[in-house]
């Protein structure tokens, strides 16, 4: 007889891990117990024959539940004689010794639950919140660890005798499933008017689906917050939705009724299919197919569309009584505010936006937006890493020196905690410009610190003196006695890439819209040399500086940037006058712009790659006004998708500076000679080749073997793939982000690793 104790850490709570341990212990004839250890994983005590313990350990490794992830298993032998007569699952331990066990993200409805949802004789037939140990909400309902029902927002729903019998049966799929519920004991759904008046219907969810199909706008409460939903095949509901949401052009995500129906309007590759049907069920950007028949108002001017599959019983049931191929499902958030999660808040803030509400009465403890991913052939680029992923940690190859909180930048923000070799990135927070998003960031950070039991020593933020997050970092540092470290924006991007892959040095190409430079200027097209000598880096090269006439106005109206770049080389006046309707103040405004450029005084300059793409979009007439972040550049990529490199321009490089003036001039002069698609593609090819050549040159000079690409512009598939080709042909390794967003959603990670490894 032998006796051992095993400590398992990883994603082992809320994923059916203890029942699994129970089953393999019983199967192998072992006695003892298993219990949750708060944030320290689970503890197993085994008594039995040595060979059976061996078999148990083998099963532990090979047969673990689909959602479980094991980071570490520590086993030690115990003295003493036989104490246990059977194997038991003990109550959770209140003690929390170690830190950093993982909290599972919300998981899409599993195949077995879906079958039960549809089986007439099943006790949970058409019960919208059907879940089991393999599926259902987790992060959004967990108030504290250990993950037991009493510590979640399911505590308000005592189990009925049927649910309890399943919960207690170790051989049932719902054994210790904290979210188990049925129509009798669980949360209920209800349909109301926009004023909150109850509409009686025996199946409010199917009725809501019918209203959607008719073109009405319904706010639908889900796992992590409200969606605003409507039909996709007619323009009228979308015109109305865009009007009330004040979204003129920004693409809206849709939910397809099934995988089959999705293929009727979009192209789906093997990689994309895998992402779409994964446990996380993210929104995936798919190319519209040649037979695309949904409204053009869903993603105006873009070649792709954000699609997801239903991920709860409720979503599936919305499609029951209608034959719509898809519904719009966009996050319900008022401008610059976080996604709405509470019923009363929804009534207050959305009452004038929607026609109906589909509520349920389970509280959402933590809001969480849908994730958005784009597949670049064999690589995935996160545009937003949130539901289904957050807050599961990213495991690094090395341990950080100090526990660090990273607060990110300003737009598309996240927070993150570095603890040892794990980085916990929060859900999507959004643009942190006002009090609501600032508070959301603060709460999400505090929750993350609590759940991971982190003892933060350092807080990291951006170098920008005026960011809300910089101010928040200063306040937190003062309040808690933490050390404050400010990190340059593009360095954070490249450091994130380097640490994500565990490479020791890298020449990083970082392209985005804007970041505060070491010199206080506006950077955004940078070649940096980074090593593990944190926090040191070198800026080796960049794009040519170009004037931003009118500062922020130039970002909003890209014709201003184009004018700034072209005015010395070409006669732009008559061209501008032809386009005067695209300037809010017409001719007068053009006159002032040209006058400012002549004087050349007090004009801010930028090396931003995003701004160059914006300028090209304006010259080609693809986009004249930026109504959402990245719009001109995204539309330019869409224009380029079927183009060829007709200009075949040779990159002009002078002393570590890649020329962009000649590039824009060529586009300007040839704008009538070639198609928009070919010119747009030629620009992508020039920039990708030029940046790659600069990076290769610097890699050879510094004897570095790896080149990487980060920043929001790295979501651009054409740039990433051309750059990859050029770099790989030269024999160097080319890296992009896989697990964290290349855009500013990955910034908190970069800041935390720079500060935490310093
Ligand atoms: Zn399930
Ligand atoms: Zn029940
Ligand atoms: Fe950035």
XYZ file of C-alpha atoms and ligand atoms in Angstrom:
761
model
C 0.000 0.000 0.000
C 1.185 3.474 -0.913
C -0.030 6.951 -0.151
C 0.631 10.090 -2.222
C -0.515 13.667 -2.342
C -0.829 15.444 -5.691
C -1.229 19.148 -6.318
C -2.488 20.053 -9.780
C -2.514 23.658 -11.025
C -3.946 25.031 -14.248
C -7.473 25.493 -15.497
C -8.818 22.863 -13.124
C -11.808 24.581 -11.551
C -15.182 24.816 -13.213
C -14.263 22.396 -15.975
C -15.349 19.062 -14.484
C -11.919 18.299 -13.113
C -12.847 16.979 -9.668
C -15.496 14.579 -11.048
C -12.884 13.382 -13.500
C -10.421 12.776 -10.670
C -13.160 10.927 -8.780
C -13.882 8.667 -11.732
C -10.281 7.751 -12.452
C -9.591 7.147 -8.742
C -12.577 4.811 -8.405
C -11.737 3.092 -11.692
C -8.228 2.376 -10.458
C -9.409 1.140 -7.061
C -7.920 4.016 -5.068
C -9.177 5.644 -1.880
C -8.648 9.171 -0.627
C -10.060 12.544 -1.622
C -9.929 15.474 -4.036
C -10.604 19.071 -3.104
C -10.372 22.555 -4.584
C -7.653 24.678 -3.021
C -9.006 28.127 -3.841
C -6.645 29.730 -6.258
C -4.028 27.008 -5.722
C -5.587 24.399 -7.965
C -6.789 21.039 -6.664
C -5.299 18.654 -4.155
C -5.627 14.893 -4.482
C -4.784 12.301 -1.834
C -4.504 8.707 -3.004
C -4.154 5.444 -1.117
C -3.708 2.130 -2.885
C -1.341 -0.069 -4.793
C 1.663 1.583 -6.392
C 0.804 0.275 -9.838
C -2.741 1.685 -9.550
C -1.377 5.069 -8.612
C 0.821 4.871 -11.714
C -2.262 4.118 -13.816
C -4.094 7.019 -12.195
C -1.285 9.411 -13.113
C -1.342 8.145 -16.669
C -5.121 8.704 -16.902
C -4.663 12.155 -15.381
C -2.367 13.104 -18.215
C -4.177 11.434 -21.086
C -7.902 11.566 -20.325
C -8.462 14.982 -18.792
C -11.748 16.813 -19.565
C -11.788 18.861 -22.776
C -11.674 22.261 -21.064
C -9.078 21.448 -18.432
C -5.521 22.595 -18.842
C -2.776 21.365 -16.554
C 0.213 23.625 -15.976
C 1.912 21.689 -13.239
C 1.511 18.443 -11.293
C 3.480 18.021 -8.077
C 3.426 14.578 -6.430
C 4.906 13.615 -3.078
C 4.768 10.425 -0.982
C 3.186 10.401 2.467
C 4.048 8.401 5.570
C 1.464 6.710 7.737
C -1.043 3.956 7.376
C -4.363 3.436 5.664
C -6.919 6.057 6.588
C -9.563 6.121 3.860
C -12.253 3.570 3.073
C -13.445 5.185 -0.138
C -12.765 8.095 -2.467
C -14.553 11.384 -1.825
C -14.885 14.881 -3.169
C -14.395 17.161 -0.175
C -15.758 20.639 0.375
C -13.504 23.314 -1.038
C -10.622 24.433 1.083
C -10.745 28.008 2.287
C -7.001 28.238 2.573
C -5.115 29.862 -0.227
C -1.454 29.061 -0.094
C -0.170 29.505 -3.590
C -1.257 31.981 -6.215
C -2.066 32.067 -9.851
C -4.509 29.261 -10.505
C -6.548 30.027 -13.546
C -10.161 31.088 -13.848
C -11.899 29.472 -16.797
C -13.401 31.705 -19.458
C -17.038 31.379 -20.573
C -17.524 28.357 -22.801
C -20.017 27.810 -25.618
C -22.836 25.285 -25.256
C -21.504 21.755 -25.789
C -22.835 19.180 -28.231
C -24.485 17.053 -25.566
C -26.340 19.981 -23.998
C -27.455 21.095 -27.448
C -28.909 17.633 -28.106
C -30.778 17.729 -24.806
C -32.079 21.214 -25.598
C -33.716 19.718 -28.687
C -34.958 16.404 -27.250
C -38.668 16.641 -26.456
C -38.569 14.197 -23.558
C -35.499 15.761 -21.916
C -36.180 17.620 -18.634
C -34.257 20.574 -20.093
C -36.000 20.559 -23.457
C -35.949 24.172 -24.715
C -34.380 25.410 -21.491
C -32.223 28.329 -22.629
C -29.629 28.156 -19.859
C -28.812 24.493 -20.249
C -25.164 23.877 -19.255
C -22.904 21.178 -17.819
C -19.337 20.766 -16.558
C -18.140 21.075 -20.140
C -19.932 24.281 -21.024
C -21.594 27.475 -19.835
C -20.623 30.799 -18.282
C -17.669 30.907 -15.874
C -15.658 34.134 -15.663
C -18.737 36.344 -16.018
C -20.508 34.737 -13.023
C -17.588 34.120 -10.647
C -17.519 36.589 -7.770
C -14.658 34.898 -5.935
C -12.753 31.629 -5.796
C -13.022 28.745 -5.134
C -15.429 28.161 -7.958
C -18.476 26.904 -6.038
C -22.078 27.815 -6.673
C -22.241 29.990 -3.566
C -19.438 32.137 -4.954
C -21.193 32.784 -8.266
C -24.273 34.697 -9.365
C -26.033 31.290 -9.601
C -26.334 31.382 -5.787
C -29.781 32.966 -6.143
C -31.135 29.834 -7.793
C -31.311 26.889 -5.363
C -31.275 23.605 -7.235
C -34.467 21.566 -7.525
C -34.347 17.907 -6.493
C -33.751 16.754 -10.081
C -30.842 19.139 -10.678
C -29.452 18.259 -7.254
C -29.533 14.546 -8.022
C -27.448 15.142 -11.144
C -25.135 17.496 -9.273
C -24.454 14.786 -6.702
C -23.994 11.872 -9.053
C -20.301 11.375 -9.847
C -21.139 9.536 -13.027
C -23.373 12.298 -14.380
C -22.112 15.002 -16.747
C -23.453 17.618 -14.316
C -21.682 16.245 -11.253
C -20.559 19.380 -9.410
C -21.511 21.564 -12.379
C -21.987 24.889 -10.586
C -24.207 26.273 -13.334
C -26.652 23.351 -13.384
C -30.251 24.565 -13.634
C -33.537 23.760 -15.313
C -36.767 25.511 -16.195
C -38.087 24.724 -12.730
C -35.238 26.081 -10.616
C -33.002 28.141 -12.893
C -32.952 31.637 -14.393
C -35.939 32.626 -16.510
C -36.208 34.705 -19.660
C -38.806 37.355 -20.371
C -39.716 39.646 -23.224
C -40.677 43.264 -22.583
C -41.488 46.378 -24.535
C -38.896 49.108 -24.691
C -40.472 50.559 -21.565
C -40.039 47.309 -19.685
C -43.689 46.187 -19.814
C -43.940 42.412 -19.762
C -45.171 40.689 -22.902
C -46.741 37.364 -21.997
C -45.729 34.551 -24.274
C -45.150 30.876 -23.604
C -41.795 31.038 -25.336
C -40.425 34.587 -25.105
C -37.134 33.624 -26.776
C -38.670 32.192 -29.903
C -41.021 35.163 -29.978
C -38.037 37.533 -29.783
C -36.549 35.699 -32.760
C -39.765 36.252 -34.674
C -39.648 39.986 -33.882
C -36.038 40.138 -35.065
C -36.979 38.451 -38.294
C -39.649 41.094 -38.841
C -36.972 43.769 -38.701
C -37.517 44.990 -35.169
C -34.606 45.863 -32.893
C -34.270 43.771 -29.745
C -31.745 44.078 -26.908
C -30.794 40.529 -25.940
C -29.131 39.726 -22.626
C -26.470 37.035 -22.953
C -23.605 35.667 -20.860
C -21.379 38.736 -20.605
C -23.713 41.592 -21.440
C -26.402 42.803 -23.819
C -26.367 42.552 -27.591
C -28.417 44.711 -29.874
C -29.936 42.455 -32.491
C -31.880 42.799 -35.702
C -32.395 41.229 -39.131
C -29.627 41.059 -41.749
C -31.357 40.628 -45.100
C -33.118 43.993 -45.381
C -31.614 47.491 -45.265
C -34.397 49.181 -43.341
C -33.698 47.796 -39.828
C -29.993 48.520 -40.314
C -30.612 52.095 -41.348
C -32.631 52.532 -38.185
C -30.084 50.727 -36.011
C -27.221 52.826 -37.347
C -29.206 55.965 -36.730
C -30.033 55.219 -33.128
C -26.559 53.831 -32.368
C -24.843 56.784 -34.075
C -22.738 54.393 -36.074
C -22.528 55.493 -39.653
C -20.020 53.029 -41.071
C -18.549 50.820 -38.350
C -19.063 47.152 -39.199
C -21.610 45.226 -37.116
C -21.009 41.637 -36.047
C -23.571 39.033 -36.994
C -24.549 35.638 -35.627
C -25.271 32.993 -38.252
C -27.966 30.425 -37.502
C -25.633 27.574 -38.424
C -22.355 26.731 -40.062
C -24.211 25.797 -43.250
C -26.076 29.078 -43.494
C -22.822 30.982 -42.955
C -21.350 29.382 -46.040
C -24.184 30.808 -48.117
C -22.796 34.345 -47.744
C -19.166 33.998 -46.638
C -16.040 32.037 -47.519
C -14.822 29.805 -44.716
C -11.350 28.239 -44.710
C -10.396 25.219 -42.646
C -8.602 27.412 -40.095
C -11.563 29.768 -39.846
C -13.972 26.848 -39.388
C -11.867 25.604 -36.489
C -11.932 29.012 -34.802
C -15.667 29.471 -35.374
C -16.569 26.133 -33.813
C -14.002 26.194 -30.977
C -15.146 26.311 -27.321
C -14.536 30.059 -27.370
C -16.846 30.717 -30.370
C -15.236 34.047 -31.298
C -16.364 36.433 -33.991
C -14.215 35.595 -37.021
C -13.692 38.002 -39.901
C -14.691 36.100 -43.036
C -14.449 37.202 -46.645
C -17.842 37.910 -48.143
C -18.506 35.300 -50.823
C -19.426 36.033 -54.428
C -23.012 35.142 -53.531
C -23.119 37.524 -50.587
C -26.765 38.472 -50.212
C -27.033 40.116 -46.789
C -27.438 43.876 -46.479
C -24.418 45.954 -47.512
C -25.071 48.098 -44.478
C -23.651 45.411 -42.153
C -20.031 46.025 -43.135
C -20.047 48.931 -45.618
C -17.018 49.231 -47.885
C -15.320 46.144 -46.467
C -14.554 42.837 -48.146
C -15.108 40.924 -44.936
C -17.726 40.518 -42.262
C -17.546 39.535 -38.575
C -19.493 36.320 -38.017
C -20.000 34.088 -34.997
C -22.057 31.001 -34.289
C -24.686 30.724 -31.529
C -22.958 30.002 -28.222
C -25.830 29.608 -25.771
C -29.106 27.720 -25.790
C -30.830 31.085 -25.965
C -29.021 31.997 -29.184
C -29.998 28.736 -30.836
C -33.637 29.230 -29.864
C -33.785 32.711 -31.411
C -33.663 31.006 -34.807
C -36.304 28.354 -34.042
C -39.404 29.926 -35.579
C -37.795 31.837 -38.452
C -35.553 31.032 -41.365
C -33.220 34.023 -41.260
C -29.633 33.107 -42.202
C -28.238 35.398 -39.487
C -29.010 38.213 -37.073
C -26.985 41.309 -36.321
C -25.504 40.874 -32.810
C -23.555 43.933 -31.819
C -22.407 44.789 -28.304
C -24.845 47.108 -26.569
C -22.673 49.930 -25.443
C -23.445 53.643 -25.577
C -20.612 55.598 -27.277
C -17.349 55.333 -25.277
C -18.973 53.240 -22.568
C -18.559 49.607 -21.596
C -21.021 46.927 -22.711
C -24.239 47.060 -20.656
C -24.738 44.142 -18.259
C -27.564 44.964 -15.820
C -31.292 44.920 -16.568
C -32.130 48.320 -15.078
C -29.140 49.921 -16.770
C -30.278 48.438 -20.088
C -33.777 49.874 -19.672
C -32.348 53.258 -18.811
C -29.719 53.465 -21.529
C -31.253 51.478 -24.388
C -34.948 52.268 -24.025
C -34.778 54.841 -26.796
C -32.618 52.648 -29.041
C -34.499 49.352 -29.197
C -38.079 48.153 -29.719
C -37.994 45.228 -27.266
C -35.896 43.649 -24.552
C -35.197 39.970 -24.087
C -34.108 39.771 -20.447
C -33.136 36.987 -18.109
C -32.879 37.269 -14.350
C -29.356 35.983 -13.688
C -26.877 38.668 -12.706
C -23.734 39.170 -14.731
C -20.901 39.692 -12.284
C -18.315 40.670 -14.881
C -19.112 42.031 -18.292
C -17.332 40.510 -21.232
C -17.566 41.421 -24.920
C -17.254 38.876 -27.709
C -13.776 38.153 -29.028
C -12.815 39.024 -32.601
C -10.216 37.102 -34.599
C -8.905 37.206 -38.096
C -7.200 34.231 -39.625
C -4.019 34.978 -41.577
C -3.585 31.593 -43.245
C -1.905 29.525 -40.518
C -1.800 32.359 -37.996
C -4.543 33.916 -35.936
C -4.628 37.638 -35.273
C -6.740 38.750 -32.326
C -8.540 42.004 -32.967
C -10.091 41.577 -29.552
C -9.288 38.923 -26.976
C -12.200 38.680 -24.586
C -15.064 36.155 -24.107
C -13.915 32.549 -24.391
C -10.253 33.496 -23.786
C -10.043 35.977 -20.921
C -8.881 35.597 -18.248
C -7.138 32.272 -18.992
C -3.436 33.025 -18.588
C -0.742 33.023 -21.212
C 2.168 30.892 -20.032
C 5.636 32.354 -20.569
C 8.871 30.434 -20.924
C 10.424 32.393 -18.076
C 9.281 33.856 -14.781
C 9.002 37.609 -14.313
C 11.058 39.189 -11.547
C 8.204 41.207 -10.107
C 4.454 40.887 -9.951
C 3.242 43.668 -12.232
C -0.029 45.251 -13.280
C -0.122 46.683 -16.822
C -2.818 49.256 -17.527
C -2.426 49.598 -21.296
C -2.920 52.687 -23.426
C -6.049 54.517 -24.416
C -7.953 52.796 -27.231
C -9.177 49.187 -27.383
C -7.632 48.713 -23.991
C -7.121 45.780 -21.624
C -5.371 45.378 -18.272
C -3.114 42.529 -17.300
C -1.311 40.960 -14.369
C 2.084 39.297 -14.674
C 2.591 36.728 -11.937
C 5.589 34.414 -12.197
C 5.455 32.878 -15.649
C 1.756 33.608 -16.166
C 0.120 36.636 -17.677
C -3.585 37.182 -17.063
C -5.065 39.587 -19.595
C -8.463 41.078 -18.777
C -11.473 41.080 -21.036
C -11.821 43.893 -23.586
C -12.268 47.216 -21.761
C -12.664 49.599 -24.701
C -11.541 53.184 -25.165
C -10.516 54.582 -21.807
C -11.411 58.207 -22.245
C -14.086 58.834 -19.649
C -15.145 57.948 -16.151
C -17.197 54.829 -17.038
C -14.425 53.072 -18.939
C -11.831 54.206 -16.416
C -13.858 52.639 -13.602
C -14.361 49.484 -15.648
C -10.590 49.239 -16.157
C -9.961 49.796 -12.470
C -12.550 47.211 -11.391
C -11.378 44.631 -13.903
C -7.782 45.119 -12.703
C -8.738 44.749 -9.059
C -10.840 41.676 -9.788
C -7.956 40.097 -11.694
C -5.549 40.816 -8.830
C -8.000 39.305 -6.326
C -8.794 36.191 -8.357
C -5.121 35.453 -8.934
C -4.175 36.416 -5.375
C -1.392 38.587 -6.763
C 0.844 40.753 -4.608
C 1.463 43.527 -7.069
C 4.744 45.422 -6.678
C 4.823 47.456 -9.863
C 2.312 49.187 -12.091
C 3.161 49.889 -15.732
C 1.532 52.325 -18.135
C 2.183 54.313 -21.303
C 4.619 57.172 -21.688
C 1.848 59.537 -22.782
C 1.494 62.182 -20.073
C -2.192 62.825 -20.780
C -3.682 59.343 -21.048
C -6.386 58.513 -18.516
C -4.534 55.256 -17.882
C -1.311 57.118 -17.053
C -3.160 59.149 -14.444
C -4.822 55.994 -13.078
C -1.426 54.284 -12.822
C -0.027 57.259 -10.910
C -2.973 57.183 -8.504
C -2.713 53.435 -7.945
C 1.032 53.636 -7.414
C 0.563 56.285 -4.780
C -2.372 54.573 -3.049
C -0.694 51.173 -2.826
C 2.969 52.096 -2.631
C 3.679 50.403 -5.974
C 6.544 51.344 -8.199
C 5.423 53.156 -11.345
C 7.094 52.435 -14.684
C 6.156 54.182 -17.932
C 6.876 52.353 -21.145
C 7.094 53.657 -24.678
C 4.138 52.486 -26.777
C 5.917 50.746 -29.650
C 8.494 49.210 -27.374
C 5.622 47.646 -25.403
C 4.255 46.161 -28.647
C 7.577 44.621 -29.694
C 8.513 43.486 -26.173
C 5.151 41.708 -26.047
C 5.995 39.880 -29.258
C 9.473 38.954 -28.048
C 8.287 37.638 -24.674
C 5.212 35.881 -26.099
C 7.558 33.768 -28.216
C 10.387 33.651 -25.703
C 13.006 34.852 -28.219
C 16.022 36.614 -26.768
C 16.402 39.400 -29.307
C 14.362 40.764 -32.139
C 14.237 43.413 -34.812
C 10.635 44.507 -34.518
C 8.582 46.310 -37.131
C 5.863 48.181 -35.260
C 3.152 49.884 -37.276
C 0.037 51.539 -35.926
C -1.857 54.806 -35.851
C -0.235 56.653 -33.031
C 2.034 56.252 -30.063
C 3.875 58.816 -27.949
C 7.557 58.691 -28.883
C 10.609 59.046 -26.656
C 11.055 62.501 -28.174
C 7.417 63.410 -27.493
C 6.595 63.148 -31.205
C 3.944 61.011 -32.867
C 5.432 57.613 -33.772
C 3.759 54.796 -35.656
C 6.070 53.217 -38.257
C 9.079 52.038 -36.276
C 11.897 49.536 -36.498
C 13.125 48.704 -33.005
C 15.911 46.533 -31.665
C 14.869 44.813 -28.438
C 16.661 42.335 -26.178
C 16.067 40.960 -22.675
C 17.999 43.882 -21.205
C 14.724 45.435 -20.043
C 13.814 48.276 -20.207
C 16.342 49.217 -22.919
C 15.586 49.328 -26.606
C 16.883 51.112 -29.664
C 14.962 52.838 -32.418
C 16.925 51.967 -35.536
C 14.729 53.180 -38.362
C 11.267 54.527 -39.164
C 8.958 55.793 -41.866
C 9.465 59.276 -43.217
C 7.984 62.026 -41.045
C 4.894 63.596 -42.561
C 2.887 66.636 -41.477
C -0.426 66.218 -39.653
C -2.167 69.420 -40.645
C -4.608 70.275 -37.887
C -3.483 67.448 -35.573
C -6.499 65.312 -34.679
C -8.455 66.789 -37.576
C -5.955 65.167 -39.935
C -6.697 61.806 -38.395
C -10.408 62.356 -38.927
C -10.150 63.768 -42.476
C -7.378 61.910 -44.303
C -7.377 64.317 -47.274
C -5.485 66.611 -44.914
C -2.650 64.121 -44.560
C -2.575 63.504 -48.285
C -2.319 67.256 -48.838
C 0.493 67.523 -46.329
C 2.496 64.830 -48.093
C 1.817 65.976 -51.669
C 1.779 69.742 -51.572
C 5.501 70.264 -52.294
C 5.630 67.794 -55.136
C 2.396 68.295 -56.988
C -0.142 70.942 -57.763
C -2.896 69.773 -55.469
C -5.085 72.856 -55.389
C -7.413 72.029 -58.250
C -7.689 68.423 -57.071
C -8.618 69.611 -53.605
C -11.215 71.985 -54.974
C -12.783 69.111 -56.886
C -13.060 67.312 -53.538
C -14.136 70.276 -51.456
C -17.358 68.540 -50.369
C -15.159 66.270 -48.231
C -13.960 69.194 -46.110
C -16.505 70.387 -43.526
C -15.742 74.025 -44.427
C -15.068 73.494 -48.120
C -12.967 75.965 -50.093
C -12.169 78.157 -47.104
C -10.719 75.193 -45.234
C -8.563 74.151 -48.199
C -7.136 77.652 -48.391
C -6.175 77.611 -44.718
C -4.593 74.156 -44.980
C -2.416 75.189 -47.927
C -1.448 78.407 -46.197
C -0.409 76.531 -43.035
C 1.682 74.140 -45.094
C 3.413 77.018 -46.890
C 4.408 78.607 -43.599
C 5.338 75.164 -42.229
C 5.082 76.464 -38.691
C 3.745 74.520 -35.751
C 2.676 71.497 -37.744
C 3.022 68.232 -35.856
C 4.740 65.473 -37.793
C 4.252 61.740 -37.599
C 5.984 58.563 -38.730
C 2.675 56.663 -38.500
C 2.067 53.890 -40.997
C -1.674 54.141 -40.372
C -1.664 57.754 -41.509
C 0.108 56.872 -44.781
C -2.547 54.240 -45.489
C -5.219 56.836 -44.615
C -3.703 59.298 -47.098
C -3.728 56.694 -49.865
C -7.366 55.861 -49.062
C -8.233 59.537 -49.524
C -6.289 59.928 -52.782
C -8.001 56.855 -54.211
C -11.413 58.025 -53.007
C -11.860 54.941 -50.870
C -12.514 56.901 -47.664
C -12.652 60.618 -46.901
C -13.706 60.582 -43.294
C -12.728 58.328 -40.454
C -15.880 57.564 -38.475
C -14.318 54.677 -36.522
C -10.783 53.685 -35.604
C -8.845 52.287 -38.544
C -11.623 52.920 -41.092
C -9.608 54.386 -44.016
C -6.850 51.784 -43.689
C -9.341 48.908 -43.384
C -11.235 50.071 -46.448
C -7.964 50.453 -48.332
C -7.081 46.856 -47.561
C -10.525 45.787 -48.769
C -9.953 47.749 -51.973
C -6.559 46.050 -52.427
C -7.673 42.506 -51.818
C -8.080 41.598 -55.479
C -5.351 43.925 -56.767
C -1.857 43.344 -58.211
C 1.410 45.213 -57.778
C 1.272 47.317 -60.948
C 3.533 50.147 -59.799
C 6.344 47.798 -58.684
C 8.040 50.632 -56.813
C 11.517 50.081 -55.444
C 11.643 51.080 -51.748
C 13.516 54.356 -51.294
C 15.563 54.190 -48.095
C 17.763 57.035 -46.870
C 19.698 56.674 -43.643
C 17.192 54.408 -41.932
C 14.164 56.290 -43.218
C 11.683 54.709 -45.634
C 10.334 57.307 -48.059
C 6.565 57.682 -48.319
C 6.330 60.950 -50.293
C 7.355 59.452 -53.611
C 4.966 56.569 -52.944
C 1.957 58.831 -52.518
C 3.006 60.956 -55.490
C 3.053 57.876 -57.741
C -0.425 56.947 -56.565
C -1.633 60.499 -57.089
C -0.230 60.761 -60.600
C -1.436 57.314 -61.652
C -4.846 57.534 -60.030
C -6.618 57.546 -63.361
C -4.262 55.155 -65.114
C -4.873 52.041 -63.013
C -7.694 50.495 -61.047
C -8.151 51.375 -57.378
C -7.527 47.730 -56.501
C -4.150 47.642 -58.249
C -2.987 50.960 -56.826
C -4.140 50.030 -53.328
C -2.309 46.724 -53.584
C 0.855 48.402 -54.936
C 0.975 50.643 -51.855
C 0.693 47.643 -49.539
C 3.451 45.877 -51.467
C 5.761 48.917 -51.277
C 5.332 49.452 -47.550
C 5.643 45.764 -46.686
C 8.737 45.306 -48.859
C 10.321 48.546 -47.684
C 9.794 47.823 -43.988
C 10.970 44.239 -44.444
C 14.139 45.387 -46.250
C 14.890 47.895 -43.505
C 14.335 45.234 -40.848
C 16.537 42.707 -42.655
C 19.295 45.291 -43.049
C 19.168 46.057 -39.326
C 19.015 42.377 -38.393
C 22.185 41.666 -40.389
C 23.961 44.700 -38.914
C 23.152 43.562 -35.389
C 23.502 39.830 -36.003
C 19.888 39.150 -35.021
C 18.088 36.123 -36.442
C 14.475 37.146 -35.851
C 12.240 39.827 -37.326
C 8.760 40.473 -35.923
C 5.686 42.488 -36.862
C 3.409 44.104 -34.283
C 1.050 47.057 -33.784
C -2.526 47.472 -34.977
C -1.457 47.552 -38.641
C -0.190 43.959 -38.233
C -3.865 42.900 -38.432
C -3.585 43.784 -42.123
C -3.298 40.493 -43.957
C -1.634 41.795 -47.127
C 1.099 43.658 -45.264
C 1.744 40.698 -42.962
C 1.962 38.134 -45.731
C 4.163 40.198 -48.090
C 6.476 41.083 -45.222
C 6.680 37.425 -44.166
C 7.692 36.351 -47.670
C 10.467 38.930 -47.978
C 11.858 38.221 -44.502
C 11.751 34.428 -44.852
C 13.408 34.492 -48.266
C 16.336 36.265 -46.603
C 16.709 33.306 -44.228
C 15.511 35.078 -41.102
C 12.676 33.973 -38.844
C 9.450 36.034 -39.022
C 7.200 36.296 -35.958
C 3.702 37.644 -35.404
C 1.454 37.492 -32.353
C -0.528 34.303 -31.841
C -1.950 34.531 -28.326
C -2.315 38.261 -27.761
C -3.670 41.068 -29.924
C -1.132 42.878 -32.179
C -3.117 46.093 -31.600
C -3.465 48.085 -28.411
C -5.366 45.242 -26.732
C -1.915 43.671 -26.349
C -0.269 46.782 -24.947
C -0.919 46.014 -21.262
C 0.837 42.674 -21.772
C 3.885 44.406 -23.288
C 4.030 46.944 -20.482
C 3.706 44.298 -17.798
C 6.487 42.128 -19.195
C 8.885 45.056 -19.692
C 8.299 46.284 -16.136
C 8.116 42.801 -14.626
C 11.315 41.567 -16.269
C 13.270 44.784 -15.578
Zn -22.800 21.102 -21.840
Zn -33.686 22.237 -11.669
Fe -0.407 50.743 -30.854
